[in-house]
Short mmCIF file of C-alpha atoms in Angstrom, two decimals:
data_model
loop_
_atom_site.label_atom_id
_atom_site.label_comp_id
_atom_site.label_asym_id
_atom_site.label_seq_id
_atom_site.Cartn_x
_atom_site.Cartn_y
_atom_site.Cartn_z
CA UNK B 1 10.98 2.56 -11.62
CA UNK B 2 10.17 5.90 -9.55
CA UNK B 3 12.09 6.46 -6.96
CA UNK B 4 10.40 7.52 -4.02
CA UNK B 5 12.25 9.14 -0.82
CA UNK B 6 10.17 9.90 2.67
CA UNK B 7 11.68 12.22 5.23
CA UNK B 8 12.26 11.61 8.07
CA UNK B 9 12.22 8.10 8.72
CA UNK B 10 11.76 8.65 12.16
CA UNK B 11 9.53 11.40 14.07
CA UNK B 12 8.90 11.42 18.27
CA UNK B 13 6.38 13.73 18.97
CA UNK B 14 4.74 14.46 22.16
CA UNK B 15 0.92 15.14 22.50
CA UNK B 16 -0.30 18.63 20.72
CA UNK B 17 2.88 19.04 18.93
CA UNK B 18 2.35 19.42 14.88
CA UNK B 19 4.78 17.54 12.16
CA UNK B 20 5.59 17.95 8.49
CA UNK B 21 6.44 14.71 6.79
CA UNK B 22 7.99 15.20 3.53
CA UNK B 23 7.88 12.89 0.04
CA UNK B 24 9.57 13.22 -2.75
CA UNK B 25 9.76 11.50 -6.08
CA UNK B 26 11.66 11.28 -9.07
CA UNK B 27 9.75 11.27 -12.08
CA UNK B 28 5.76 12.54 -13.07
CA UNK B 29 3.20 10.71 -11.51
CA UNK B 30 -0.69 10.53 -11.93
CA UNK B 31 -1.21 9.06 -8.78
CA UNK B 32 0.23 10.05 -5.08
CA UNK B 33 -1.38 8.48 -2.16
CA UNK B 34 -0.44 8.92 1.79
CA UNK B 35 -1.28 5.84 3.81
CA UNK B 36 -1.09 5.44 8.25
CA UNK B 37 -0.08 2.07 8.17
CA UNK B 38 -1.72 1.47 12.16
CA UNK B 39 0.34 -0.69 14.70
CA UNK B 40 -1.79 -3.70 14.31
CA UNK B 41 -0.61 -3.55 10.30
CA UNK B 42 -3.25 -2.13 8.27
CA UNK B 43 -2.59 0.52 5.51
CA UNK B 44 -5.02 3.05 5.86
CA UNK B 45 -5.91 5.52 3.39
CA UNK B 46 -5.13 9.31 4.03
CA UNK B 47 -5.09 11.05 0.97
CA UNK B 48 -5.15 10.63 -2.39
CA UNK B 49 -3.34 13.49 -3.93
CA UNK B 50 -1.52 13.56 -7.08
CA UNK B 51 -1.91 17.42 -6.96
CA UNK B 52 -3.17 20.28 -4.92
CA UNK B 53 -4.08 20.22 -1.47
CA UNK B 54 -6.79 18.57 1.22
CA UNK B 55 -7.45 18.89 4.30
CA UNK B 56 -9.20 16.05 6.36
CA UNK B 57 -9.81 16.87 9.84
CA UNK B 58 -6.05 17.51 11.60
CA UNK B 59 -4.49 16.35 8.71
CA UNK B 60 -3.42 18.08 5.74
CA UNK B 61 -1.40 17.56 2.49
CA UNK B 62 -0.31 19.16 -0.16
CA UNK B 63 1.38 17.87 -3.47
CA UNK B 64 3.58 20.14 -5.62
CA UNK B 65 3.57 18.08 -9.02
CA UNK B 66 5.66 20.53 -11.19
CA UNK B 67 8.67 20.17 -8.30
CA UNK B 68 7.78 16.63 -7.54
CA UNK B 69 6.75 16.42 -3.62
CA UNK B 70 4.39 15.67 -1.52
CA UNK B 71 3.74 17.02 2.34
CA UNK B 72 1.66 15.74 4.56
CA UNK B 73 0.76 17.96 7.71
CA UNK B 74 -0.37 16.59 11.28
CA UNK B 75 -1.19 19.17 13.55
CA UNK B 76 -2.31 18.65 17.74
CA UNK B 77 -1.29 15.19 17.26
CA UNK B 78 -2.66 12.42 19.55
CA UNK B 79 -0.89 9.05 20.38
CA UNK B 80 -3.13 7.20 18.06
CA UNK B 81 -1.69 8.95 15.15
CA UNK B 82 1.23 6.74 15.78
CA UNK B 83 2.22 4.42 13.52
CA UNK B 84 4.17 4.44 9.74
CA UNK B 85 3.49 6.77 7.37
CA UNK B 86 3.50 5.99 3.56
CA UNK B 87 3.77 7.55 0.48
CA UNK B 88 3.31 5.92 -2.52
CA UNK B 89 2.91 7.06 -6.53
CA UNK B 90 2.07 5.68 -10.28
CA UNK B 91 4.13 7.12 -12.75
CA UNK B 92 2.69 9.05 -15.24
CA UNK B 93 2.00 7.42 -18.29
CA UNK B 94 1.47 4.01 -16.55
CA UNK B 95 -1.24 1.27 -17.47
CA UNK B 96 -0.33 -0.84 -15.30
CA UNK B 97 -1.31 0.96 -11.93
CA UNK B 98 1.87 -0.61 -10.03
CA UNK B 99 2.30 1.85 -6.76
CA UNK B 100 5.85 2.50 -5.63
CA UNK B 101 6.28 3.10 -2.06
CA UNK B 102 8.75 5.01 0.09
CA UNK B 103 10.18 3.85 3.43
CA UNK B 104 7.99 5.22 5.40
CA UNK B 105 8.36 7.53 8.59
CA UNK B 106 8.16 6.04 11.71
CA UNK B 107 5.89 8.44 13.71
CA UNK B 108 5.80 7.73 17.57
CA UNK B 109 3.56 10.72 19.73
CA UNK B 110 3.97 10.06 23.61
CA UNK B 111 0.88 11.08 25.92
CA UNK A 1 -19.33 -1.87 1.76
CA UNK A 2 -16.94 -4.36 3.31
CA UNK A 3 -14.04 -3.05 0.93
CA UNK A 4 -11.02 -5.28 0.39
CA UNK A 5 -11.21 -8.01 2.35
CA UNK A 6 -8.49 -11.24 2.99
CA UNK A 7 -8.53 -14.65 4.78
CA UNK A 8 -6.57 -15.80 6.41
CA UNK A 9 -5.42 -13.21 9.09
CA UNK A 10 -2.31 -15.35 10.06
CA UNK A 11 -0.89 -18.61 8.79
CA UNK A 12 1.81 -20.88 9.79
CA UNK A 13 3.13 -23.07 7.03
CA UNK A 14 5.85 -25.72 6.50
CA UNK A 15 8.69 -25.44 4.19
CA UNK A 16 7.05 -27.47 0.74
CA UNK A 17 3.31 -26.75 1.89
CA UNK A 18 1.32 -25.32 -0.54
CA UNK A 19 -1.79 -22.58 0.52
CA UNK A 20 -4.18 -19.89 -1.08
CA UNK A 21 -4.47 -16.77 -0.19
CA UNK A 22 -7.77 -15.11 -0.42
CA UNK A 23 -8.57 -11.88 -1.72
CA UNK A 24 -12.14 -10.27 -2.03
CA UNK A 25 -13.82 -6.60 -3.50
CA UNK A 26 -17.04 -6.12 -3.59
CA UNK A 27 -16.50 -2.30 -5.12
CA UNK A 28 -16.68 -3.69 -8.77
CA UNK A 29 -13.09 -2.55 -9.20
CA UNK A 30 -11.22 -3.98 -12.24
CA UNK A 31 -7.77 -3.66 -10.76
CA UNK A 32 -6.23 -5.71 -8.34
CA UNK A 33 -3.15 -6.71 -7.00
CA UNK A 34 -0.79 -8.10 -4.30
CA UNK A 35 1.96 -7.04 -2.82
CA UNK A 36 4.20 -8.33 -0.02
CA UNK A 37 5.50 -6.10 2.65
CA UNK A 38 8.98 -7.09 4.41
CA UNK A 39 11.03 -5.16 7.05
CA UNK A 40 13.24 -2.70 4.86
CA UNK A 41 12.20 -3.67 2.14
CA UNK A 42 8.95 -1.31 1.76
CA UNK A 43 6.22 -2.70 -0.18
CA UNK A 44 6.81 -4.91 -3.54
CA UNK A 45 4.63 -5.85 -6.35
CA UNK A 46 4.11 -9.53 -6.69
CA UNK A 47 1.25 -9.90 -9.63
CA UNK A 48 -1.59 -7.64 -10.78
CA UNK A 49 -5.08 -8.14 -12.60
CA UNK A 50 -6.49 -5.21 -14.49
CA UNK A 51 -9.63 -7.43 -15.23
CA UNK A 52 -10.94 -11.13 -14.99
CA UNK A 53 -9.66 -13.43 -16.93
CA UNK A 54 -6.06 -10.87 -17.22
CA UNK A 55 -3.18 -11.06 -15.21
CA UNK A 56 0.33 -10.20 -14.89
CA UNK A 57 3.64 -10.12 -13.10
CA UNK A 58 4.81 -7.68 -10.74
CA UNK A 59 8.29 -7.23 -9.04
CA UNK A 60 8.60 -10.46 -7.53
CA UNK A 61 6.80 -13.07 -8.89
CA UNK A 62 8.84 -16.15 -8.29
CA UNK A 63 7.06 -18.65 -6.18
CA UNK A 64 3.58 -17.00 -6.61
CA UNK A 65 0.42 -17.83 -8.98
CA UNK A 66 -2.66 -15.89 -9.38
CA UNK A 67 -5.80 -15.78 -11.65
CA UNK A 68 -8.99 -13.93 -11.81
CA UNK A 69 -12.38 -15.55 -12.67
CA UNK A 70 -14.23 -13.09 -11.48
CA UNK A 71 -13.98 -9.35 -11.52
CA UNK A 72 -14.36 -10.11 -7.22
CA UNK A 73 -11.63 -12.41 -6.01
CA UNK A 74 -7.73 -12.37 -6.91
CA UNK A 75 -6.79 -15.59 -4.84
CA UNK A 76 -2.92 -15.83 -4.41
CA UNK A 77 -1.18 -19.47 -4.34
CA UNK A 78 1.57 -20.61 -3.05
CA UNK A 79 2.90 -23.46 -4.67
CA UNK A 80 5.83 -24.68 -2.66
CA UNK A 81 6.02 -22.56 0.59
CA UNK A 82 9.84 -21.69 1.63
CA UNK A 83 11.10 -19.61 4.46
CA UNK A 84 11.90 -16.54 1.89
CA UNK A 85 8.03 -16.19 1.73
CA UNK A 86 7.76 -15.39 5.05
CA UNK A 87 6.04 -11.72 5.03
CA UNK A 88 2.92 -9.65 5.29
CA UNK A 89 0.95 -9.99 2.10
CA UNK A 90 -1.42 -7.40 1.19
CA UNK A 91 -4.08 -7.36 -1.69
CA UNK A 92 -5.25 -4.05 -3.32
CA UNK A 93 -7.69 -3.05 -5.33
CA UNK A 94 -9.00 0.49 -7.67
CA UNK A 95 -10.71 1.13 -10.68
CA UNK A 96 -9.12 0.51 -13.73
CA UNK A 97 -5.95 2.55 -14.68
CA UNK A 98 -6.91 2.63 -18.37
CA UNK A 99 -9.77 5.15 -17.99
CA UNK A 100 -7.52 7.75 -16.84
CA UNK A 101 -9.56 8.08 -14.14
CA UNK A 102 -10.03 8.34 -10.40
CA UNK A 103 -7.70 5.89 -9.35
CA UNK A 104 -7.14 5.51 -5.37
CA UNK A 105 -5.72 1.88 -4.17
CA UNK A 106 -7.45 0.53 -1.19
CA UNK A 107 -5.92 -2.29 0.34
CA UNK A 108 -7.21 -5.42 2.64
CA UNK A 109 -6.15 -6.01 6.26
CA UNK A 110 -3.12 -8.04 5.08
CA UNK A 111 -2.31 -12.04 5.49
CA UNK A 112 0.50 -12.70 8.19
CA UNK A 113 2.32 -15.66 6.82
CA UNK A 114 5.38 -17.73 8.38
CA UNK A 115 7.23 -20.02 6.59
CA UNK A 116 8.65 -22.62 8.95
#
């Protein structure tokens, strides 16, 4: 399967400061998606991006298909963007619509 | 919309129980699935549906039975609970992967389960 690496796994941020999170993968994908998975658990869709770049609010990403990564930027962040950070693809080529997931990165923003 | 929804929220079983998990869409998509999320472990792919009446294995399997009646539900049974299934399980669901279409996953709130 793809092989899909997050950086950093962890982040501590204090209020107004702006982050890149980084993901990248290891083979073409037709899918990328970047999820805030929330303290009380849910996965929470951010961005589905398998190429280009969008902007939503204070949050921004951009995926770079031909060198295989994904950013995702947070800028003035506030203590509810805490939480886990997820990237996850479908390979190209793929049927079967099985997402692989990286690690996550832990993001923590004090007040 | 409600989305993806799932019942129960938490659930305390005993080794050898057996339970169903619940697993709802009301987006018309043809693709579901479930995964189970464990500390380091990331997210893993238990079975998937990419329409009623089909289903499939994921990643981990073992343990786990699905099917899909209608294009709505994707229920997830247990059939002998042990304290390896103890986890987060979350159900997802997008449009069908065979259109080469727009694609994006949503997922449900997630099922707490212990395994006693």
């Amino acid at each position: 399967g793809i092989q899909v690496e997050q950086s950093p796994p962890d982040l501590i941020l204090q209020e107004g400061a702006n982050s890149t999170l980084r993901c990248n993968f290891s083979d073409s994908v037709n899918n990328l998606q970047w999820f805030h998975q929330n303290p009380w658990g849910q996965l929470i869709n951010l961005f589905y991006i398998p190429s280009g770049t969008k902007q939503n609010g204070r949050l921004s990403a951009t995926t770079v298909a031909t060198e295989r990564y994904s950013l995702l930027y947070i800028s003035s962040s506030q203590t509810t963007d805490s939480g886990v950070y997820f990237c996850a693809v479908v390979g190209r080529g793929s049927t079967l619509g099985r997402l692989y997931f990286g690690r996550g990165t832990q993001l923590t923003v004090w007040p | 919309n409600a989305g993806v929804t799932q019942t129960p929220k938490f659930q305390v079983l005993k080794t050898g129980q057996s339970m169903t998990l619940q697993c709802a869409q009301d987006m018309n998509h043809e693709y579901m699935s479930w995964y189970r999320q464990d500390p380091g472990m990331g997210l893993r792919l238990i079975h998937y549906s990419v329409g009623a009446g089909i289903t499939d294995q994921g990643e981990v399997p073992n343990g786990y039975n699905v099917s899909r009646s209608t294009t709505e539900d994707f229920p997830l049974r247990l059939l002998s609970a042990a304290p390896s299934q103890t986890s987060v399980y979350f159900c997802a669901s997008s449009y069908s992967f065979t259109s080469g279409g727009y694609n994006e996953q949503f997922f449900g709130p997630g099922t707490r389960l212990t395994v006693l």
